[in-house]
Coordinates of C-alpha atoms in Angstrom, one line a residue:
M64 CA -56.8 53.8 56.4
A65 CA -58.5 51.7 59.0
A66 CA -56.2 49.2 60.8
D67 CA -58.6 46.3 60.3
Y68 CA -58.7 46.9 56.6
V69 CA -54.9 46.9 56.3
E70 CA -54.7 43.6 58.2
W71 CA -57.4 42.1 55.9
L72 CA -55.6 43.4 52.9
R73 CA -52.3 41.9 54.0
R74 CA -54.0 38.5 54.7
E75 CA -56.4 38.1 51.7
G76 CA -56.5 41.2 49.6
R77 CA -55.9 41.3 45.8
I78 CA -53.0 43.3 44.5
V79 CA -52.5 43.8 40.7
I80 CA -49.2 45.1 39.3
V81 CA -49.5 46.4 35.7
G82 CA -46.0 46.4 34.2
A83 CA -44.0 43.2 34.4
S84 CA -40.5 44.6 34.2
L85 CA -37.9 45.7 36.7
A86 CA -40.1 47.9 38.9
G87 CA -43.0 45.4 38.8
L88 CA -40.8 42.5 39.8
R89 CA -39.1 44.3 42.7
A90 CA -42.4 45.5 44.0
A91 CA -43.9 42.0 44.0
E92 CA -40.8 40.7 45.9
T93 CA -41.1 43.5 48.4
L94 CA -44.8 42.8 49.0
R95 CA -44.1 39.2 49.8
A96 CA -41.0 40.0 51.9
E97 CA -43.1 42.4 54.0
G98 CA -45.9 39.9 54.7
F99 CA -48.5 40.3 51.9
A100 CA -50.2 36.9 51.8
G101 CA -53.1 37.7 49.4
E102 CA -53.5 37.2 45.7
L103 CA -50.8 38.9 43.5
T104 CA -51.2 39.3 39.7
L105 CA -48.6 40.8 37.3
V106 CA -49.7 42.0 33.9
G107 CA -47.2 42.6 31.2
D108 CA -47.5 43.4 27.5
E109 CA -44.3 41.5 26.6
P110 CA -44.4 37.6 26.5
H111 CA -41.3 37.3 28.7
E112 CA -40.7 37.4 32.4
P113 CA -38.8 40.6 33.5
Y114 CA -35.4 41.1 32.0
D115 CA -32.6 43.7 32.2
R116 CA -32.6 46.5 29.6
P117 CA -29.3 48.3 30.1
P118 CA -27.2 45.5 28.6
L119 CA -29.2 45.7 25.3
S120 CA -27.4 48.8 24.1
K121 CA -24.0 47.7 25.5
S122 CA -22.9 44.1 25.8
V123 CA -25.7 42.6 23.7
L124 CA -24.8 44.6 20.7
L125 CA -21.2 43.6 21.0
G126 CA -22.1 39.9 21.2
K127 CA -20.8 39.6 24.8
A128 CA -24.3 38.7 26.1
S129 CA -27.3 37.1 24.6
P130 CA -30.4 39.2 24.4
H131 CA -32.3 36.0 25.4
H132 CA -30.3 35.6 28.6
T133 CA -30.7 38.9 30.4
E134 CA -33.5 37.8 32.7
L135 CA -33.6 39.6 36.0
P136 CA -32.8 37.4 39.0
H137 CA -35.6 36.7 41.4
R138 CA -34.7 37.7 44.9
R139 CA -37.4 35.5 46.4
E140 CA -40.4 33.4 45.4
I141 CA -43.4 35.7 44.7
D142 CA -46.2 33.1 44.1
A143 CA -47.9 35.3 41.6
K144 CA -50.3 34.9 38.6
W145 CA -48.4 36.1 35.5
R146 CA -50.5 37.6 32.7
L147 CA -47.8 38.0 30.1
G148 CA -48.1 39.0 26.5
V149 CA -51.4 40.8 27.1
A150 CA -51.5 44.6 27.5
A151 CA -53.7 46.6 29.9
T152 CA -56.2 48.7 27.9
G153 CA -58.2 50.5 30.5
L154 CA -58.8 51.2 34.2
D155 CA -62.1 51.5 36.1
L156 CA -61.3 53.3 39.3
T157 CA -64.8 52.9 40.7
A158 CA -65.2 49.2 40.1
K159 CA -61.4 48.6 40.8
R160 CA -60.9 46.7 37.6
V161 CA -58.1 46.6 35.0
R162 CA -59.2 45.8 31.4
L163 CA -56.9 43.7 29.3
A164 CA -56.4 43.5 25.6
D165 CA -57.8 39.9 25.4
G166 CA -61.2 41.2 26.8
D167 CA -60.6 39.9 30.3
E168 CA -60.8 42.0 33.5
V169 CA -58.7 41.8 36.6
E170 CA -60.1 43.0 39.9
Y171 CA -57.9 44.6 42.6
D172 CA -58.0 46.0 46.1
R173 CA -54.7 47.8 45.5
L174 CA -53.1 48.6 42.1
L175 CA -49.5 49.4 41.2
I176 CA -48.9 51.0 37.8
A177 CA -45.3 50.4 36.6
T178 CA -45.9 50.4 32.8
G179 CA -42.6 52.3 32.1
V180 CA -41.7 53.7 28.7
R181 CA -41.3 52.6 25.1
A182 CA -39.1 53.8 22.3
R183 CA -40.3 56.8 20.4
P184 CA -40.8 55.6 16.8
W185 CA -39.9 57.3 13.6
P186 CA -43.0 59.6 13.0
K187 CA -43.5 58.8 9.3
E188 CA -45.1 55.4 9.4
G189 CA -44.2 54.4 5.8
E190 CA -40.6 55.2 6.4
A191 CA -40.6 53.5 9.8
R192 CA -41.7 50.2 8.1
L193 CA -38.7 50.1 5.8
D194 CA -36.5 47.1 6.3
G195 CA -33.4 48.2 8.2
V196 CA -35.1 50.9 10.3
C197 CA -34.7 49.8 13.9
L198 CA -35.6 50.8 17.4
L199 CA -33.8 49.6 20.5
R200 CA -35.9 49.0 23.6
T201 CA -37.0 45.4 23.8
R202 CA -35.2 42.1 23.7
E203 CA -36.4 41.5 20.2
D204 CA -35.2 44.9 19.1
A205 CA -31.7 44.1 20.4
A206 CA -31.6 40.7 18.8
D207 CA -32.7 42.2 15.4
L208 CA -30.1 45.0 15.6
Y209 CA -27.3 42.7 16.6
R210 CA -28.1 40.4 13.7
R211 CA -28.0 43.3 11.3
L212 CA -24.7 44.7 12.7
R213 CA -23.1 41.2 12.5
A214 CA -24.1 41.1 8.8
G215 CA -21.7 44.0 8.1
P216 CA -23.8 46.8 6.8
R217 CA -22.1 49.4 4.5
R218 CA -23.1 52.2 7.0
V219 CA -25.2 52.5 10.1
F220 CA -27.0 55.8 10.7
V221 CA -28.1 56.7 14.2
I222 CA -30.8 59.4 14.6
G223 CA -30.3 61.0 18.0
A224 CA -27.1 61.4 20.1
G225 CA -28.5 60.8 23.6
F226 CA -27.1 58.1 25.8
A227 CA -28.7 55.2 23.9
G228 CA -27.8 56.5 20.4
S229 CA -24.2 57.2 21.5
E230 CA -23.9 53.7 23.0
V231 CA -25.1 52.3 19.7
A232 CA -22.5 54.4 17.8
S233 CA -19.8 53.2 20.3
A234 CA -20.7 49.6 19.6
C235 CA -20.6 50.1 15.9
R236 CA -17.1 51.6 16.1
E237 CA -15.9 48.8 18.3
M238 CA -17.2 46.4 15.5
N239 CA -15.3 48.6 13.0
L240 CA -18.6 49.6 11.3
P241 CA -18.9 53.0 9.6
V242 CA -21.5 55.0 11.5
T243 CA -23.1 58.4 11.1
V244 CA -24.8 60.1 14.0
A245 CA -27.3 63.0 13.5
E246 CA -28.3 65.3 16.4
R247 CA -30.5 68.4 16.3
A248 CA -28.6 70.0 19.2
G249 CA -25.0 71.2 19.0
A250 CA -23.4 68.1 20.5
P251 CA -24.2 64.6 21.9
L252 CA -25.7 64.3 25.4
V253 CA -26.6 68.0 25.5
G254 CA -30.1 67.3 26.9
A255 CA -28.7 65.2 29.7
L256 CA -25.4 66.8 30.6
G257 CA -25.3 70.2 28.9
G258 CA -23.1 71.8 26.2
V259 CA -19.8 71.9 28.1
V260 CA -19.8 68.2 28.7
G261 CA -21.5 67.6 25.3
A262 CA -18.4 69.1 23.6
V263 CA -16.3 66.4 25.3
A264 CA -18.7 63.7 24.1
A265 CA -18.5 65.1 20.6
D266 CA -14.7 64.9 20.6
L267 CA -14.9 61.4 21.9
Q268 CA -17.2 60.4 18.9
T269 CA -15.2 62.1 16.2
E270 CA -11.8 60.8 17.5
N271 CA -13.2 57.3 17.4
G272 CA -14.3 57.6 13.8
V273 CA -17.9 58.6 14.1
D274 CA -19.3 60.8 11.3
L275 CA -21.0 63.2 13.7
R276 CA -23.6 65.7 12.2
T277 CA -24.9 68.3 14.7
H278 CA -27.5 71.1 14.3
V279 CA -29.3 68.9 11.7
T280 CA -32.5 67.0 11.6
V281 CA -33.5 64.0 9.5
T282 CA -36.1 65.0 6.9
A283 CA -36.7 61.7 5.2
L284 CA -35.7 58.0 5.1
E285 CA -35.4 56.7 1.5
G286 CA -36.1 53.2 0.6
D287 CA -35.2 51.1 -2.5
A288 CA -37.6 49.3 -4.8
V289 CA -38.0 46.3 -2.5
G290 CA -38.6 48.3 0.7
R291 CA -35.2 48.4 2.2
V292 CA -33.8 51.6 3.6
R293 CA -31.0 53.0 1.5
A294 CA -30.4 56.6 2.4
V295 CA -31.1 59.3 4.9
H296 CA -31.9 62.9 3.9
L297 CA -30.9 65.7 6.3
S298 CA -32.1 69.3 6.8
D299 CA -28.8 70.7 5.4
E300 CA -29.8 69.0 2.1
S301 CA -27.0 66.3 2.5
V302 CA -27.8 62.7 1.8
V303 CA -26.1 59.8 3.6
E304 CA -26.4 56.3 2.2
A305 CA -27.1 53.7 4.9
D306 CA -28.6 50.3 5.1
V307 CA -29.2 50.2 8.9
V308 CA -30.9 53.2 10.6
V309 CA -31.3 53.2 14.4
V310 CA -34.0 55.6 15.6
S311 CA -33.0 56.9 19.0
L312 CA -35.4 59.8 19.7
G313 CA -36.0 59.1 23.3
S314 CA -39.0 57.5 24.9
L315 CA -42.8 57.8 25.4
R316 CA -44.4 57.0 28.7
N317 CA -47.0 54.3 28.6
T318 CA -50.0 56.1 29.8
E319 CA -52.4 56.0 26.9
W320 CA -54.3 53.0 28.4
L321 CA -55.3 55.3 31.3
T322 CA -57.2 57.8 29.1
G323 CA -60.6 58.5 30.6
S324 CA -59.7 56.6 33.8
G325 CA -59.7 59.8 35.9
L326 CA -56.1 59.5 36.9
G327 CA -53.7 62.4 36.5
A328 CA -51.9 60.7 33.6
G329 CA -50.5 62.1 30.4
P330 CA -47.5 62.3 28.1
R331 CA -45.2 63.3 31.0
G332 CA -46.2 60.4 33.2
I333 CA -48.5 59.7 36.1
A334 CA -48.4 62.2 38.9
C335 CA -48.0 60.8 42.4
D336 CA -47.2 62.0 45.8
A337 CA -43.9 61.4 47.7
G338 CA -45.5 58.1 49.0
C339 CA -46.1 56.9 45.4
R340 CA -49.9 57.3 45.6
A341 CA -51.4 58.4 42.2
F342 CA -53.2 61.7 41.9
D343 CA -56.5 61.8 40.1
F344 CA -57.2 64.5 37.4
R345 CA -58.5 66.9 40.1
G346 CA -55.2 66.7 42.0
I347 CA -56.7 64.5 44.8
V348 CA -54.5 61.7 45.9
T349 CA -55.8 58.1 45.7
D350 CA -55.4 55.5 48.4
D351 CA -55.7 52.4 46.2
V352 CA -53.6 53.2 43.2
F353 CA -49.8 53.6 43.4
V354 CA -47.1 54.3 40.7
A355 CA -43.5 53.4 40.4
G356 CA -40.6 53.4 37.8
D357 CA -40.1 55.3 34.6
V358 CA -43.8 56.2 34.2
A359 CA -44.0 58.0 37.5
R360 CA -43.8 61.8 38.1
S361 CA -43.1 62.4 41.8
P362 CA -42.0 65.5 43.8
H363 CA -38.5 65.5 45.3
A364 CA -37.7 67.5 48.4
L365 CA -34.1 68.2 47.3
F366 CA -35.2 69.8 44.0
G367 CA -37.7 72.3 45.1
Y368 CA -40.6 69.8 45.2
Q369 CA -40.6 69.8 41.4
F370 CA -42.0 66.7 39.9
L371 CA -39.2 64.5 38.4
S372 CA -39.6 61.8 35.8
L373 CA -36.6 59.5 36.1
E374 CA -35.6 56.9 33.5
H375 CA -33.1 55.3 35.9
W376 CA -32.6 51.6 36.8
G377 CA -31.9 52.4 40.5
N378 CA -34.9 54.7 40.8
A379 CA -37.2 52.0 39.4
V380 CA -36.0 49.6 42.1
A381 CA -36.1 52.1 45.0
Q382 CA -39.5 53.5 44.0
A383 CA -41.0 50.1 43.6
E384 CA -39.9 49.0 47.0
T385 CA -41.3 52.2 48.6
A386 CA -44.6 51.9 46.8
A387 CA -44.9 48.2 47.8
H388 CA -44.2 49.0 51.4
N389 CA -46.7 51.8 51.4
M390 CA -49.5 49.7 49.8
I391 CA -49.7 47.3 52.7
C392 CA -48.8 49.4 55.8
H393 CA -50.7 51.6 58.1
G394 CA -50.7 55.3 57.3
A395 CA -48.3 56.3 60.0
D396 CA -45.7 53.8 58.7
R397 CA -45.6 55.1 55.1
R398 CA -42.3 56.5 53.9
P399 CA -41.4 58.9 51.2
H400 CA -39.5 58.1 48.0
L401 CA -36.4 60.3 48.1
W402 CA -34.0 58.3 46.0
M403 CA -31.1 60.4 44.7
P404 CA -31.1 60.3 40.9
A405 CA -28.1 58.5 39.5
F406 CA -27.1 57.3 36.1
W407 CA -24.3 55.5 34.3
S408 CA -23.2 54.8 30.8
S409 CA -20.1 53.5 29.0
M410 CA -19.1 54.5 25.5
F411 CA -15.8 54.8 23.5
G412 CA -13.9 53.3 26.4
V413 CA -15.1 56.0 28.9
N414 CA -17.3 55.4 32.0
I415 CA -19.8 58.2 32.6
K416 CA -21.7 58.5 35.8
S417 CA -23.9 61.2 37.3
V418 CA -25.8 62.0 40.5
G419 CA -28.5 64.6 41.1
V420 CA -30.4 66.4 38.4
P421 CA -27.9 67.9 35.8
P422 CA -30.6 69.5 33.6
M423 CA -31.5 71.7 36.6
G424 CA -28.0 73.2 36.6
E425 CA -27.4 76.7 35.4
Q426 CA -23.7 76.6 35.8
L427 CA -20.9 74.0 35.8
M428 CA -17.5 73.8 37.6
I429 CA -14.9 71.3 36.7
T430 CA -13.7 70.5 40.2
Q431 CA -11.4 67.5 39.6
G432 CA -9.4 66.5 36.5
S433 CA -9.6 68.1 33.1
L434 CA -12.0 68.2 30.2
A435 CA -9.0 67.9 27.8
E436 CA -7.9 64.7 29.4
R437 CA -11.5 63.3 29.4
R438 CA -11.1 62.4 33.1
F439 CA -12.9 64.9 35.3
V440 CA -15.7 65.6 37.7
G441 CA -18.1 68.5 36.8
V442 CA -20.4 70.0 39.5
Y443 CA -23.7 71.7 38.5
G444 CA -25.1 74.6 40.4
Y445 CA -28.6 76.1 40.6
Q446 CA -29.5 79.3 42.5
G447 CA -26.4 79.1 44.7
R448 CA -26.5 75.4 45.6
V449 CA -25.1 72.1 44.3
V450 CA -27.7 70.1 42.4
A451 CA -25.7 67.5 40.4
A452 CA -22.3 66.1 39.5
V453 CA -21.0 64.1 36.5
S454 CA -17.8 62.1 36.2
F455 CA -15.9 60.8 33.2
D456 CA -13.6 58.0 34.3
N457 CA -13.4 59.6 37.8
T458 CA -16.1 58.1 39.9
R459 CA -14.4 58.2 43.3
W460 CA -15.6 61.7 44.0
L461 CA -19.3 61.1 43.2
E462 CA -20.2 59.8 46.7
F463 CA -18.8 63.0 48.2
Y464 CA -20.9 65.2 45.8
R465 CA -23.9 63.1 46.5
G466 CA -23.6 64.2 50.1
Q467 CA -23.1 67.8 49.0
I468 CA -26.4 67.6 47.0
E469 CA -28.3 66.1 50.0
R470 CA -27.0 68.9 52.3
G471 CA -27.8 71.7 49.8
A472 CA -24.1 72.7 49.8
P473 CA -23.3 76.1 48.3
F474 CA -22.3 76.7 44.7
P475 CA -19.7 77.7 43.5
V476 CA -17.7 75.0 45.1
E477 CA -15.0 76.1 47.5
Y478 CA -12.9 73.2 48.8
P479 CA -9.2 72.7 49.2
T480 CA -9.8 69.5 47.1
V481 CA -10.8 71.4 44.0
D482 CA -8.1 71.2 41.4
R483 CA -6.5 74.6 40.9
R484 CA -6.4 74.3 37.1
P485 CA -7.7 77.2 35.1
E486 CA -11.0 75.5 34.2
G487 CA -11.7 74.7 37.9
R488 CA -11.4 78.2 39.3
R489 CA -14.8 79.6 38.2
P490 CA -18.2 78.4 37.1
V491 CA -19.3 78.6 33.5
P492 CA -22.7 78.3 31.9
A493 CA -23.6 74.6 31.8
G494 CA -25.0 75.0 28.3
F495 CA -28.3 73.2 28.4
P496 CA -30.6 74.0 25.5
D497 CA -33.9 75.8 25.8
P498 CA -36.2 73.2 27.5
S499 CA -39.0 74.1 25.1
L500 CA -36.9 72.8 22.2
P501 CA -36.7 69.0 21.7
T502 CA -33.3 67.3 22.2
H503 CA -32.4 63.7 22.6
G504 CA -31.6 62.0 25.8
P505 CA -32.4 63.8 29.1
M506 CA -32.6 61.0 31.7
V507 CA -34.2 63.3 34.3
T508 CA -37.1 65.4 33.3
L509 CA -38.3 68.3 35.4
S510 CA -42.0 68.4 34.8
G511 CA -43.3 71.3 37.0
Y512 CA -45.6 71.2 40.0
S513 CA -48.8 69.5 40.7
P514 CA -51.7 72.0 41.0
A515 CA -52.5 70.5 44.3
D516 CA -48.9 70.6 45.6
Q517 CA -48.3 72.3 48.9
Q518 CA -45.0 74.2 48.9
L519 CA -43.1 73.6 52.1
V520 CA -40.9 76.1 53.8
F521 CA -38.1 74.8 56.0
H522 CA -36.9 76.8 59.1
P523 CA -33.5 75.3 60.0
A524 CA -32.5 75.3 63.6
R525 CA -30.3 78.2 64.6
H526 CA -27.0 77.3 66.3

């Protein structure tokens, strides 16, 4: 990248950000903070300015926060053109133009794609349109579901026991509403944390009054004569009457608008290098198109340079800041995105946090606390090294294990700090399902290698 072009870009270039949510906003703020003085445009398919999504399945459903007052704070003035309520429908890489749903086109010199994900809908369209069948992704979704829960339904049925589905079930029980949860795997959270920890989550649900059905799938949603949902049919031939059904089947990455653009985009996201530059379909990196947030697939040095797709709040912020920095700096000043994956949730009175990539783990050790007490730290190992840790009501150890992951510490864990209880003495299989089978709720997806990826070999210094 020529130095004079970079200086021109910073002074009077045009940057377009497609995706006006968390990653888009933080990228815009970083661009201005680092001296970009040109024209800045944010395109978003929702009519609102960026708002926070995690409260939607937690405090909003419990009435502790309004879905209409979860706007993200602006850290600085960004002086941008907002194109809200209009989706991007196409991209012309040659002409450097983004096509919009209203027929307009927006020209750019640099483009950041931060289109995120959307909730996976119920696949049978007629059933999905039944009154009472709900998704939970947007502000409107949360307001609608809150209104239905406040009306006191006879029973709520949640399809999918990932984090979002489990949080909805927790909110229902806190409101003293009868709730049934169906999960095709053997326990809640299995796709995200594995079967050992999933068994603890299952006990949490049943002990709090959830009617938990595992190893089943929903075969049909039944409506009444006026189009309201009235029952759910399961693969074990049971039928559960319910007047609110929450579909929590994970998410879809918003990449369809890039079909035919030439970018390396698909259902698993948009492939980019460690500096957030998008790959084209030939595996060649682009200099003018960057990616950040939930829609990105990027290689991570700590995890074998596999491409990770992360649906994490903190990752969206960190990747957006890295992408924005790299968009307007000289090549030698670019930096890699190496954020440590981290996630948190709260359900049935328990705080759950993780660092690293649990689904990569082959084995698990309970190193602090006890599964039976629901207060523990579990450490995941892969090929002889620590790759992740999860805590239930025991967060003080997570920073220590973050450091262990970063250093590639050996697994099994051998420290004087490890509790010498029977379950902490030896690793056990983590219990993740076959990755080829669909489960609900992995928050980190390992999505293979780029065909153009150069595998690096490290030669550590000898002491």
